[in-house]
Structure formats: structure tokens, C-alpha cells
Coordinates of C-alpha atoms in Angstrom, one line a residue:
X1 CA -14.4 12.6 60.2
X2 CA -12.2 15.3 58.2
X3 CA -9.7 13.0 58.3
X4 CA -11.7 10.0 57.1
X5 CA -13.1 12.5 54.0
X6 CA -9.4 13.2 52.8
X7 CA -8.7 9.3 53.1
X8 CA -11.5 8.6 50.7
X9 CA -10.8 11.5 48.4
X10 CA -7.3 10.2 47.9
X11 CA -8.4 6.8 47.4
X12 CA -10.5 8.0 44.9
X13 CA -8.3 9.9 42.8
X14 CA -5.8 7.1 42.7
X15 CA -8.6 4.7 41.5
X16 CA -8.7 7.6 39.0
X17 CA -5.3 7.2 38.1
X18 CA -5.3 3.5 37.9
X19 CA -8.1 3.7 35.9
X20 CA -7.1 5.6 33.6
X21 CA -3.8 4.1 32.9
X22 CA -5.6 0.8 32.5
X23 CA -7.7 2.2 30.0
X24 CA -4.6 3.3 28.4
X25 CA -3.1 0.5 28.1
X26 CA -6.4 -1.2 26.9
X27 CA -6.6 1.5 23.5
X28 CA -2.6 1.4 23.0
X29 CA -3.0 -2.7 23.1
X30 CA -5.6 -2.4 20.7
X31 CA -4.2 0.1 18.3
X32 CA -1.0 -1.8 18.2
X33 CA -2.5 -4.7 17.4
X34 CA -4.3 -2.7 14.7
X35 CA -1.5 -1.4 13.0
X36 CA 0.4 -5.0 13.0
X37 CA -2.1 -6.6 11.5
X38 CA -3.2 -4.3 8.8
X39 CA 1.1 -4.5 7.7
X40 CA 1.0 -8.3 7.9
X41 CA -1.9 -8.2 6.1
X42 CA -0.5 -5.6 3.5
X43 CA 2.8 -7.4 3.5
X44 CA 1.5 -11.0 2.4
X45 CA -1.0 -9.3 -0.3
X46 CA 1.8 -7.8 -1.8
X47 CA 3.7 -11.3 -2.1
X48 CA 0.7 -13.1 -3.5
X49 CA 0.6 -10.5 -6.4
X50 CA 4.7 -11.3 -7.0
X51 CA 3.7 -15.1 -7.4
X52 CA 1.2 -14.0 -9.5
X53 CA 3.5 -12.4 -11.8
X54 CA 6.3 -14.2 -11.6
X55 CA 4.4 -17.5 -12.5
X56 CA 2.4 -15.9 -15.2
X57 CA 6.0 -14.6 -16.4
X58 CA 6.6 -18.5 -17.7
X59 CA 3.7 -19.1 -19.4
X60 CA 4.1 -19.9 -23.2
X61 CA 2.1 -17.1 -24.7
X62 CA 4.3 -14.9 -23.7
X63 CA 7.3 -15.8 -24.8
X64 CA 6.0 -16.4 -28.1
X65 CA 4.1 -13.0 -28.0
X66 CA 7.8 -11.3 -28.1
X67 CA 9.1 -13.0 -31.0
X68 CA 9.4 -11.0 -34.1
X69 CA 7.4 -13.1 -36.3
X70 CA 4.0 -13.9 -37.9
X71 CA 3.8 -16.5 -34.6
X72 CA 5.2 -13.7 -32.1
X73 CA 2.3 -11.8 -33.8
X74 CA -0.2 -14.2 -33.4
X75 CA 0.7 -15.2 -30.1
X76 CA 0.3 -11.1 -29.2
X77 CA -3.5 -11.0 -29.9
X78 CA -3.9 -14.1 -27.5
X79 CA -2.0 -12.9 -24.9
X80 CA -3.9 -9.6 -25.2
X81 CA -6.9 -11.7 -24.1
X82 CA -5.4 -13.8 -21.5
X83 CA -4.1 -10.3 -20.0
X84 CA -7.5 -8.8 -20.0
X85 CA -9.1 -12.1 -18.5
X86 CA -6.5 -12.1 -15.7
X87 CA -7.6 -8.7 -15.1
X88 CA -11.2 -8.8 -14.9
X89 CA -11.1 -12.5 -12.9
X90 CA -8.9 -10.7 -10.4
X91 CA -10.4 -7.3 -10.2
X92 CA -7.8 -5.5 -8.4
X93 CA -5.2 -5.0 -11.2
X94 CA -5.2 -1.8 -13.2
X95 CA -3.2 -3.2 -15.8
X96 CA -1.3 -5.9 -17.4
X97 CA 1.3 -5.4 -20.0
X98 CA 4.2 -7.2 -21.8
X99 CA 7.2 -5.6 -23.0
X100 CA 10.1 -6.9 -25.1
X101 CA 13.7 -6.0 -23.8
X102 CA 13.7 -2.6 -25.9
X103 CA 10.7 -1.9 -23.6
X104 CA 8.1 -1.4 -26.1
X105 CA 4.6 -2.6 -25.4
X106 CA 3.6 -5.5 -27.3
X107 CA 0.6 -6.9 -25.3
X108 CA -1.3 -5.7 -22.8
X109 CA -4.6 -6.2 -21.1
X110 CA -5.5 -2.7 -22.7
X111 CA -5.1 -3.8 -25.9
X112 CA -5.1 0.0 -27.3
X113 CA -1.5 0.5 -25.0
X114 CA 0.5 -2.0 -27.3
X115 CA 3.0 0.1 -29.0
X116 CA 1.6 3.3 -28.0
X117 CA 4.2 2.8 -24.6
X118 CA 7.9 2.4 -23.8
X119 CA 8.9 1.3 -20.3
X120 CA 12.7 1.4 -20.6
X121 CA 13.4 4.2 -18.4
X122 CA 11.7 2.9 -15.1
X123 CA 13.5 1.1 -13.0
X124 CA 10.5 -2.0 -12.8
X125 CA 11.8 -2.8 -16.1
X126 CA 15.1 -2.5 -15.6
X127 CA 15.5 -4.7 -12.4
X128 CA 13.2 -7.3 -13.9
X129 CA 15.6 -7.1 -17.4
X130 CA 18.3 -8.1 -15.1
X131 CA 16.5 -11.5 -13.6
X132 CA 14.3 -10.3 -11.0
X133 CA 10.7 -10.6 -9.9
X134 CA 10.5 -6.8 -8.4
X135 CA 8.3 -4.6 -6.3
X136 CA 8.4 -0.9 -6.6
X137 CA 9.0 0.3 -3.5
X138 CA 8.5 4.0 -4.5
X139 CA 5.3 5.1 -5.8
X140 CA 5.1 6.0 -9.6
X141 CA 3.1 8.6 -11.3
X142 CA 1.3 6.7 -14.1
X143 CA 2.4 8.1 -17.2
X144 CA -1.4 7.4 -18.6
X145 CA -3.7 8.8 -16.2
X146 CA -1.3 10.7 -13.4
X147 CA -2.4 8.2 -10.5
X148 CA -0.5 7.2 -7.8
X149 CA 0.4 3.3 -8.5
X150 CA 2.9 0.5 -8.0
X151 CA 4.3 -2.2 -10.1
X152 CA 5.2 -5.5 -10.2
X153 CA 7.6 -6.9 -12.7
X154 CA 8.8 -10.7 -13.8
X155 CA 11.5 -11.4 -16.3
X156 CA 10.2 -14.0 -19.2
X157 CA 12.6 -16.1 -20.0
X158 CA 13.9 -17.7 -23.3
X159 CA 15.8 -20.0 -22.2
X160 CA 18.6 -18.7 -20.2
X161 CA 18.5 -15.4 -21.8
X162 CA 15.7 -12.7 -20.9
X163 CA 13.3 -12.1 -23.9
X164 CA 11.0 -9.3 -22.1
X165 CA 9.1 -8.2 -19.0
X166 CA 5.7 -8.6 -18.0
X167 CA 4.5 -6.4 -15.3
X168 CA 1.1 -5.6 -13.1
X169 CA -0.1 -2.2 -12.1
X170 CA -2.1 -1.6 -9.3
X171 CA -3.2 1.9 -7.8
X172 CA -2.1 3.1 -4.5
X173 CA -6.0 3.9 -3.4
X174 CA -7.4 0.2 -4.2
X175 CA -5.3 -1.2 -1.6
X176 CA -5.8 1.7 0.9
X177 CA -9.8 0.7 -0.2
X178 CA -8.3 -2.7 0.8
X179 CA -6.9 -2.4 3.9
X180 CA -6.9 1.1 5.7
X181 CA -10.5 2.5 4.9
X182 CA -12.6 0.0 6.7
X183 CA -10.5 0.7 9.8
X184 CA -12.9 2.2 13.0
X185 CA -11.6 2.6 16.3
X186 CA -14.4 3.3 18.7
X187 CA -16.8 6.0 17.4
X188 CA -14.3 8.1 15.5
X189 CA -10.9 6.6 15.3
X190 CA -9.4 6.1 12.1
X191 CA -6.4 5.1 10.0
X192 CA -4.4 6.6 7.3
X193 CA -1.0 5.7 5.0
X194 CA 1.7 8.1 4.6
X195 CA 4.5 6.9 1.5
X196 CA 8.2 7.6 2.7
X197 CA 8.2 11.3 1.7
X198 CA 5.3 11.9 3.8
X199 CA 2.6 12.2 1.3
X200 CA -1.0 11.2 3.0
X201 CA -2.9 8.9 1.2
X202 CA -6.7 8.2 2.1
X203 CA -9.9 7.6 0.3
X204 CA -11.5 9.5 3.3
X205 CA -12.9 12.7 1.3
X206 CA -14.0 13.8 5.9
X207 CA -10.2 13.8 6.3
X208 CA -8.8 17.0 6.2
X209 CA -5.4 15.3 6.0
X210 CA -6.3 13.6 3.0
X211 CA -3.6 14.2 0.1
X212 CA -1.2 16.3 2.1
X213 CA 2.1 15.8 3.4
X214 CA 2.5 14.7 7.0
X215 CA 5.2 17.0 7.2
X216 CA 3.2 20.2 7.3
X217 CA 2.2 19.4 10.7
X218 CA 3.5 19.6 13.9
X219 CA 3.7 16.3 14.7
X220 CA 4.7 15.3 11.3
X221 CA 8.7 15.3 11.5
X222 CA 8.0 13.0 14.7
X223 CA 5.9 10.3 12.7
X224 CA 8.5 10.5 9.6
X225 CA 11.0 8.7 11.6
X226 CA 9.0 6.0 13.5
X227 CA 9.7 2.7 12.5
X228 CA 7.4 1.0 15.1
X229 CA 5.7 2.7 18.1
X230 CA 2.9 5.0 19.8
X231 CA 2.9 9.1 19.5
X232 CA 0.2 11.0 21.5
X233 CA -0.4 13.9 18.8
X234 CA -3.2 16.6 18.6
X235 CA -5.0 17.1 15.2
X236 CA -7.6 19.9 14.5
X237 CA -8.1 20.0 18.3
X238 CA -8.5 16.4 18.7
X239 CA -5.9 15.1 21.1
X240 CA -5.6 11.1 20.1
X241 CA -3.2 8.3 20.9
X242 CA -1.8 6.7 17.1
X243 CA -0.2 3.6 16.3
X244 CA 2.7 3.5 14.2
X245 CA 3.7 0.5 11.7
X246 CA 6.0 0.7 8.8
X247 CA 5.7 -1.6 5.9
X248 CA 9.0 -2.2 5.1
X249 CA 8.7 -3.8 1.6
X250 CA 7.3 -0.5 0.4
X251 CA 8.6 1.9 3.0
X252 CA 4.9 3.1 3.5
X253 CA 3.8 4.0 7.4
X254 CA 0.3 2.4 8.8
X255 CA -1.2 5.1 11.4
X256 CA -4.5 4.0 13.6
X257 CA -5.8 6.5 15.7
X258 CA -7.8 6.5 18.7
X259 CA -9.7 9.7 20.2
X260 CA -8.6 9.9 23.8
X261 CA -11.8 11.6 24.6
X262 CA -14.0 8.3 23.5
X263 CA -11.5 6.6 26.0
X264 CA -11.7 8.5 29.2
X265 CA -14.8 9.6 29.2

């Protein structure tokens, strides 16, 4: 009988162990699957909004709008209005400005940022000066409000020579509203975005992580250098299982975390 007791006790623990590690496996699958999606899904947005610009770059307003003459003028205060349309039809655009090649602003969908800014210094102009329908891969600070944001920039073209640049703004935290908040894994799983210095960005305001740097904890240094995979990590006492993803195009990492505790138990 003692002998039959310790045969079922073993057989229990290893249908323990099986368990377990299926359950694993189930949560890691999921989380994975998770994080890919949310970067594919990231990744094509991204590239819609560079066709946007680039073929609103060719439209005729704009080309006249950078002429300096009573049309180039005229043209301005249209293209002021088209700007603003696009922006309100669209909704997820901050802003939408034109600048001639010296970089000044000469119509925007904020019409009261028309000569009031010059771009020239940032590289968004520059690559986009130099033929290119461009992505900043680094976030910028706007230099209007102090927000985190990203921009996307189109050469207009006079003929075979580059006239100006018109360029989109979007802020960092609409496409986290986009994408990231609206993530749930089981009852208290999450996900967050870290940029490529580490800094955490959420819309979260119960996330203590929220608006810090990865790097100031412990399992920070580890994350930093994941390009694609899982990390078991603890976090305010909470031991969880997180899914790794970078989005290349920006250099941005995806993390969706599960609470092992909600698995197992």
C-alpha cells in the first residue's frame, strides 16, 4: 500500500510538471503572438502615413505655395486649408506643414506656425531636401509644445529640382493610444514601449514604469539588447513572463506581459 501511495504521489507531481510547462507554453504562445502582431500592425501604420505624405508631396498647391510670388502667395492660404482639412479628416496628425528649401514655414495646417518656424537644422528636412520620403527613427522633442513626436517628411518637387518639404507630425502617445494601451493579458497583463535609449512610454497613469527609463531596473540592461524573444523578469513583486518585439523601422521595443500568477494558479 506504501508503495502504491508514493507511485501516485510521483505521478502526480509529474502531471504537475507537465502541466505546468504546458501552461507555459500556452501564455509564451500567446504573448509572442501578441507582440508580433502589435509590430506588424505598427510597422504597416507607419507606411501608410509615408504614402500619405509622399503623395500629398505632388500635389499642385504645394508647389505653387513655395513660389515667391503673388501666386506662391495665394496658393499659401489654400494650402493652409487643404493642410488643416487633411488634418481634421484624418484625426491622428498633430500637424502639417510646408517648408521651402531655406526651411522656413510657409503653410501649415496651423496656419499661425507659417513663418514663426525654421526646420533646417533637423535632419527630417534635410533627408527629405536630398530626395527622400523619410521616417524619423529617433524621437524629437517638439520645439512648440516639448512632446515626444515623430515626423514624416516628402520632397516636393519642381521639376527635377527640389522646391521644399512638406512633412506630418504625429505624437509618440497617439500611437501608443493606438496600438499598446488596449492590450490585456488575462486579468492584469499589460504592454508597454520602450524608444532605443530606454525611455518607457505609456498612457497608463497605474504604471509605475510609466515615463522612466527601462534601464533603472534590474532587468532593464537585459531587455535593451533583445531584438526578439521572452525574459521571465520580476516587477514591484510581480514575477511575469514578457514578450519582446523590436520595431525596426523606429528602433522602438514592444513588451507584453503576462502575470505568472494568473497562469498557474
Amino acid at each position: 500500500m506504501a508503495i502504491l501511495i508514493i507511485g501516485m504521489g510521483t505521478v502526480s507531481v509529474v502531471s504537475h510538471i507537465k502541466s505546468k510547462h504546458a501552461l507555459t507554453k500556452v501564455i509564451v504562445d500567446e504573448i509572442e503572438n501578441v507582440a508580433q502582431t502589435t509590430v506588424l500592425s505598427m510597422s504597416s501604420w507607419i507606411n501608410g502615413r509615408m504614402l500619405d505624405v509622399n503623395n500629398w508631396s505632388k500635389q499642385g498647391v504645394y508647389q505653387k505655395a513655395l513660389i515667391n510670388s503673388f501666386l506662391g502667395v495665394t496658393a499659401r492660404s489654400f494650402a493652409n486649408e487643404q493642410l488643416n482639412r487633411i488634418k481634421t479628416d484624418y484625426g491622428y496628425y498633430k500637424d502639417i506643414l510646408l517648408a521651402d528649401n531655406s526651411g522656413d514655414i510657409v503653410a501649415a495646417s496651423n496656419p499661425d506656425l507659417a513663418g514663426k518656424l525654421n526646420v533646417s537644422d533637423r535632419v527630417y528636412f534635410q533627408k527629405a531636401m536630398a530626395g527622400h520620403t523619410f521616417v524619423t527613427k529617433h524621437v524629437l522633442t517638439s520645439k512648440l509644445d516639448g512632446k515626444l513626436v515623430v515626423m514624416i517628411s516628402a520632397p516636393v518637387m519642381d521639376g527635377n529640382v527640389v522646391a521644399g518639404v512638406l512633412f506630418a507630425v504625429f505624437e509618440v502617445n497617439s500611437l501608443i493610444g493606438e496600438f499598446i494601451d488596449s492590450i490585456r493579458i488575462g486579468k492584469s497583463g499589460y504592454a508597454f514601449m520602450f524608444l532605443e535609449k530606454g525611455f518607457i512610454v505609456c498612457n497608463n497613469e497605474n504604471l509605475s514604469l510609466c515615463g522612466k527609463n527601462i534601464k533603472e531596473f534590474n532587468f532593464g540592461e537585459k531587455m535593451i539588447g533583445v531584438q526578439k524573444g521572452t525574459l521571465d523578469i520580476n516587477f514591484d513583486g510581480i514575477t511575469m513572463t514578457t514578450s519582446l518585439r523590436k520595431l525596426d523601422k523606429m528602433n522602438w521595443t514592444i513588451v507584453v506581459c503576462a502575470v505568472n500568477d494568473e497562469v498557474f494558479h
